[in-house]
Protein backbone atom coordinates (compact mmCIF):
# COMPACT_ATOMS: atom_id res chain seq x y z
CA UNK A 1 0.00 0.00 0.00
CA UNK A 2 1.23 3.49 -0.86
CA UNK A 3 0.78 5.97 1.97
CA UNK A 4 2.56 9.01 0.46
CA UNK A 5 1.71 11.05 -2.61
CA UNK A 6 3.25 13.98 -4.46
CA UNK A 7 1.55 16.04 -7.19
CA UNK A 8 3.17 16.08 -10.63
CA UNK A 9 3.07 19.08 -12.93
CA UNK A 10 4.16 18.10 -16.43
CA UNK A 11 6.05 20.88 -18.18
CA UNK A 12 5.55 21.54 -21.88
CA UNK A 13 9.33 21.29 -22.35
CA UNK A 14 9.23 17.70 -21.02
CA UNK A 15 7.17 16.50 -23.99
CA UNK A 16 8.66 14.73 -27.00
CA UNK A 17 7.74 15.27 -30.66
CA UNK A 18 4.84 12.80 -30.29
CA UNK A 19 3.27 14.86 -27.49
CA UNK A 20 4.22 12.30 -24.83
CA UNK A 21 6.14 12.89 -21.65
CA UNK A 22 9.69 12.07 -22.75
CA UNK A 23 11.09 8.94 -21.12
CA UNK A 24 14.18 10.81 -19.90
CA UNK A 25 12.04 13.01 -17.64
CA UNK A 26 10.36 10.30 -15.60
CA UNK A 27 13.40 9.87 -13.34
CA UNK A 28 13.36 13.60 -12.57
CA UNK A 29 9.74 13.37 -11.47
CA UNK A 30 10.47 10.27 -9.37
CA UNK A 31 13.43 12.10 -7.81
CA UNK A 32 11.17 15.01 -6.84
CA UNK A 33 8.70 12.55 -5.28
CA UNK A 34 11.52 10.81 -3.39
CA UNK A 35 12.79 14.12 -1.98
CA UNK A 36 9.24 15.11 -1.00
CA UNK A 37 8.80 11.72 0.69
CA UNK A 38 12.05 12.03 2.67
CA UNK A 39 11.31 15.64 3.61
CA UNK A 40 7.89 14.69 4.95
CA UNK A 41 9.13 11.65 6.87
CA UNK A 42 12.50 12.71 8.29
CA UNK A 43 12.65 16.49 7.74
CA UNK A 44 15.77 15.94 5.62
CA UNK A 45 18.48 18.57 6.10
CA UNK A 46 20.67 19.17 3.07
CA UNK A 47 24.38 19.42 3.87
CA UNK A 48 25.94 17.79 0.84
CA UNK A 49 29.44 18.58 2.08
CA UNK A 50 29.05 15.93 4.79
CA UNK A 51 26.44 13.26 4.13
CA UNK A 52 23.86 12.45 1.56
CA UNK A 53 22.49 9.73 -0.65
CA UNK A 54 23.61 8.48 -4.03
CA UNK A 55 21.23 6.78 -6.42
CA UNK A 56 22.67 3.31 -7.08
CA UNK A 57 19.84 1.84 -9.15
CA UNK A 58 16.81 3.04 -11.08
CA UNK A 59 14.31 0.94 -13.00
CA UNK A 60 11.25 2.31 -14.79
CA UNK A 61 8.35 0.47 -16.41
CA UNK A 62 6.49 2.72 -18.85
CA UNK A 63 2.83 1.66 -18.92
CA UNK A 64 0.82 4.42 -20.65
CA UNK A 65 2.20 7.68 -22.12
CA UNK A 66 1.77 10.87 -20.12
CA UNK A 67 0.55 14.03 -21.89
CA UNK A 68 0.96 17.73 -21.19
CA UNK A 69 -2.47 18.39 -19.68
CA UNK A 70 -2.62 15.21 -17.59
CA UNK A 71 -3.20 15.66 -13.88
CA UNK A 72 -0.93 13.17 -12.19
CA UNK A 73 0.38 12.13 -8.80
CA UNK A 74 3.30 9.96 -7.75
CA UNK A 75 2.76 7.49 -4.94
CA UNK A 76 5.95 6.58 -3.05
CA UNK A 77 6.80 3.94 -0.49
CA UNK A 78 9.83 2.25 1.00
CA UNK A 79 9.92 -1.46 0.28
CA UNK A 80 13.28 -2.30 1.87
CA UNK A 81 15.81 -0.81 4.24
CA UNK A 82 19.25 -2.39 4.22
CA UNK A 83 22.21 -1.51 6.39
CA UNK A 84 23.38 1.20 3.95
CA UNK A 85 20.57 1.57 1.44
CA UNK A 86 16.86 2.25 1.01
CA UNK A 87 14.72 0.84 -1.79
CA UNK A 88 11.77 2.96 -2.88
CA UNK A 89 8.89 2.07 -5.17
CA UNK A 90 6.76 4.53 -7.14
CA UNK A 91 3.58 4.65 -9.17
CA UNK A 92 2.84 7.63 -11.40
CA UNK A 93 -0.93 7.81 -11.81
CA UNK A 94 -3.14 10.16 -13.80
CA UNK A 95 -6.75 10.94 -13.11
CA UNK A 96 -9.12 10.44 -16.04
CA UNK A 97 -12.64 11.24 -14.89
CA UNK A 98 -13.25 8.91 -11.94
CA UNK A 99 -10.62 6.44 -13.15
CA UNK A 100 -6.97 6.28 -12.07
CA UNK A 101 -4.56 5.17 -14.82
CA UNK A 102 -1.02 4.05 -14.00
CA UNK A 103 1.43 5.80 -16.34
CA UNK A 104 4.64 4.30 -14.97
CA UNK A 105 6.10 2.29 -12.11
CA UNK A 106 9.64 2.59 -10.79
CA UNK A 107 12.10 1.25 -8.27
CA UNK A 108 15.16 3.08 -6.96
CA UNK A 109 17.91 2.13 -4.55
CA UNK A 110 19.64 4.97 -2.72
CA UNK A 111 22.90 4.40 -0.83
CA UNK A 112 23.88 6.62 2.07
CA UNK A 113 27.23 8.27 1.51
CA UNK A 114 29.75 10.10 3.69
CA UNK A 115 31.30 12.85 1.55
CA UNK A 116 33.98 13.57 4.16
CA UNK A 117 35.41 10.03 4.09
CA UNK A 118 34.18 9.19 0.55
CA UNK A 119 32.64 5.93 1.76
CA UNK A 120 29.16 4.47 2.04
CA UNK A 121 27.43 5.02 5.38
CA UNK A 122 24.80 3.27 7.46
CA UNK A 123 21.17 4.28 7.18
CA UNK A 124 20.68 6.75 10.04
CA UNK A 125 18.67 5.32 12.93
CA UNK A 126 16.25 8.26 12.90
CA UNK A 127 15.50 7.62 9.20
CA UNK A 128 14.92 3.92 9.81
CA UNK A 129 12.62 4.65 12.76
CA UNK A 130 10.62 7.34 10.93
CA UNK A 131 10.14 5.19 7.82
CA UNK A 132 9.14 2.09 9.79
CA UNK A 133 6.67 4.15 11.80
CA UNK A 134 5.17 5.82 8.69
CA UNK A 135 5.00 2.69 6.53
CA UNK A 136 3.79 0.57 9.44
CA UNK A 137 6.10 -2.25 8.31
CA UNK A 138 9.10 -3.89 9.89
CA UNK A 139 12.03 -4.17 7.51
C-alpha atoms as one frame of an Amber mdcrd trajectory, in Angstrom:
protein
   0.000   0.000   0.000   1.227   3.490  -0.863   0.776   5.968   1.965   2.557
   9.005   0.458   1.711  11.047  -2.612   3.246  13.984  -4.464   1.550  16.036
  -7.186   3.174  16.078 -10.629   3.070  19.083 -12.931   4.164  18.096 -16.427
   6.052  20.877 -18.177   5.551  21.538 -21.876   9.328  21.294 -22.351   9.227
  17.702 -21.025   7.167  16.497 -23.988   8.658  14.734 -27.001   7.744  15.273
 -30.656   4.842  12.804 -30.292   3.271  14.859 -27.493   4.216  12.298 -24.835
   6.140  12.885 -21.646   9.690  12.066 -22.755  11.086   8.942 -21.115  14.182
  10.815 -19.899  12.044  13.013 -17.641  10.363  10.302 -15.603  13.395   9.866
 -13.337  13.361  13.598 -12.571   9.740  13.366 -11.473  10.474  10.268  -9.371
  13.429  12.104  -7.814  11.169  15.010  -6.843   8.702  12.552  -5.284  11.521
  10.809  -3.390  12.793  14.121  -1.978   9.241  15.113  -1.002   8.801  11.716
   0.692  12.051  12.025   2.666  11.310  15.636   3.615   7.889  14.689   4.947
   9.135  11.655   6.873  12.504  12.713   8.287  12.654  16.489   7.745  15.774
  15.935   5.623  18.476  18.571   6.100  20.669  19.166   3.069  24.381  19.420
   3.874  25.939  17.794   0.839  29.444  18.582   2.075  29.053  15.932   4.794
  26.437  13.263   4.132  23.856  12.454   1.557  22.487   9.733  -0.652  23.606
   8.477  -4.027  21.232   6.782  -6.422  22.665   3.312  -7.083  19.841   1.840
  -9.153  16.813   3.040 -11.083  14.310   0.937 -13.001  11.249   2.309 -14.790
   8.349   0.472 -16.407   6.487   2.716 -18.851   2.835   1.659 -18.918   0.823
   4.420 -20.648   2.203   7.684 -22.125   1.774  10.867 -20.121   0.553  14.027
 -21.886   0.960  17.731 -21.192  -2.468  18.386 -19.685  -2.625  15.214 -17.592
  -3.197  15.660 -13.881  -0.934  13.174 -12.191   0.384  12.135  -8.805   3.298
   9.958  -7.749   2.757   7.494  -4.939   5.947   6.584  -3.051   6.804   3.942
  -0.491   9.828   2.254   0.999   9.924  -1.460   0.276  13.276  -2.304   1.869
  15.814  -0.808   4.242  19.247  -2.387   4.220  22.205  -1.513   6.392  23.381
   1.200   3.951  20.566   1.575   1.439  16.858   2.246   1.013  14.716   0.836
  -1.786  11.767   2.956  -2.876   8.891   2.071  -5.169   6.763   4.528  -7.136
   3.583   4.650  -9.165   2.845   7.634 -11.399  -0.933   7.808 -11.808  -3.140
  10.161 -13.803  -6.754  10.937 -13.115  -9.124  10.436 -16.036 -12.642  11.240
 -14.890 -13.249   8.915 -11.944 -10.617   6.444 -13.155  -6.972   6.279 -12.074
  -4.565   5.168 -14.816  -1.021   4.047 -14.003   1.434   5.796 -16.338   4.639
   4.299 -14.966   6.103   2.286 -12.112   9.636   2.593 -10.789  12.103   1.253
  -8.266  15.162   3.081  -6.961  17.911   2.127  -4.546  19.645   4.969  -2.724
  22.898   4.397  -0.833  23.876   6.618   2.070  27.234   8.271   1.512  29.750
  10.104   3.690  31.298  12.849   1.546  33.980  13.572   4.160  35.410  10.032
   4.092  34.184   9.185   0.545  32.639   5.929   1.755  29.159   4.472   2.042
  27.434   5.021   5.379  24.802   3.270   7.459  21.167   4.284   7.176  20.682
   6.751  10.040  18.674   5.322  12.932  16.247   8.265  12.897  15.498   7.617
   9.200  14.915   3.925   9.814  12.625   4.651  12.762  10.621   7.340  10.926
  10.141   5.191   7.819   9.136   2.087   9.786   6.668   4.151  11.802   5.174
   5.821   8.695   5.004   2.691   6.526   3.789   0.567   9.444   6.096  -2.255
   8.307   9.096  -3.890   9.890  12.028  -4.165   7.506
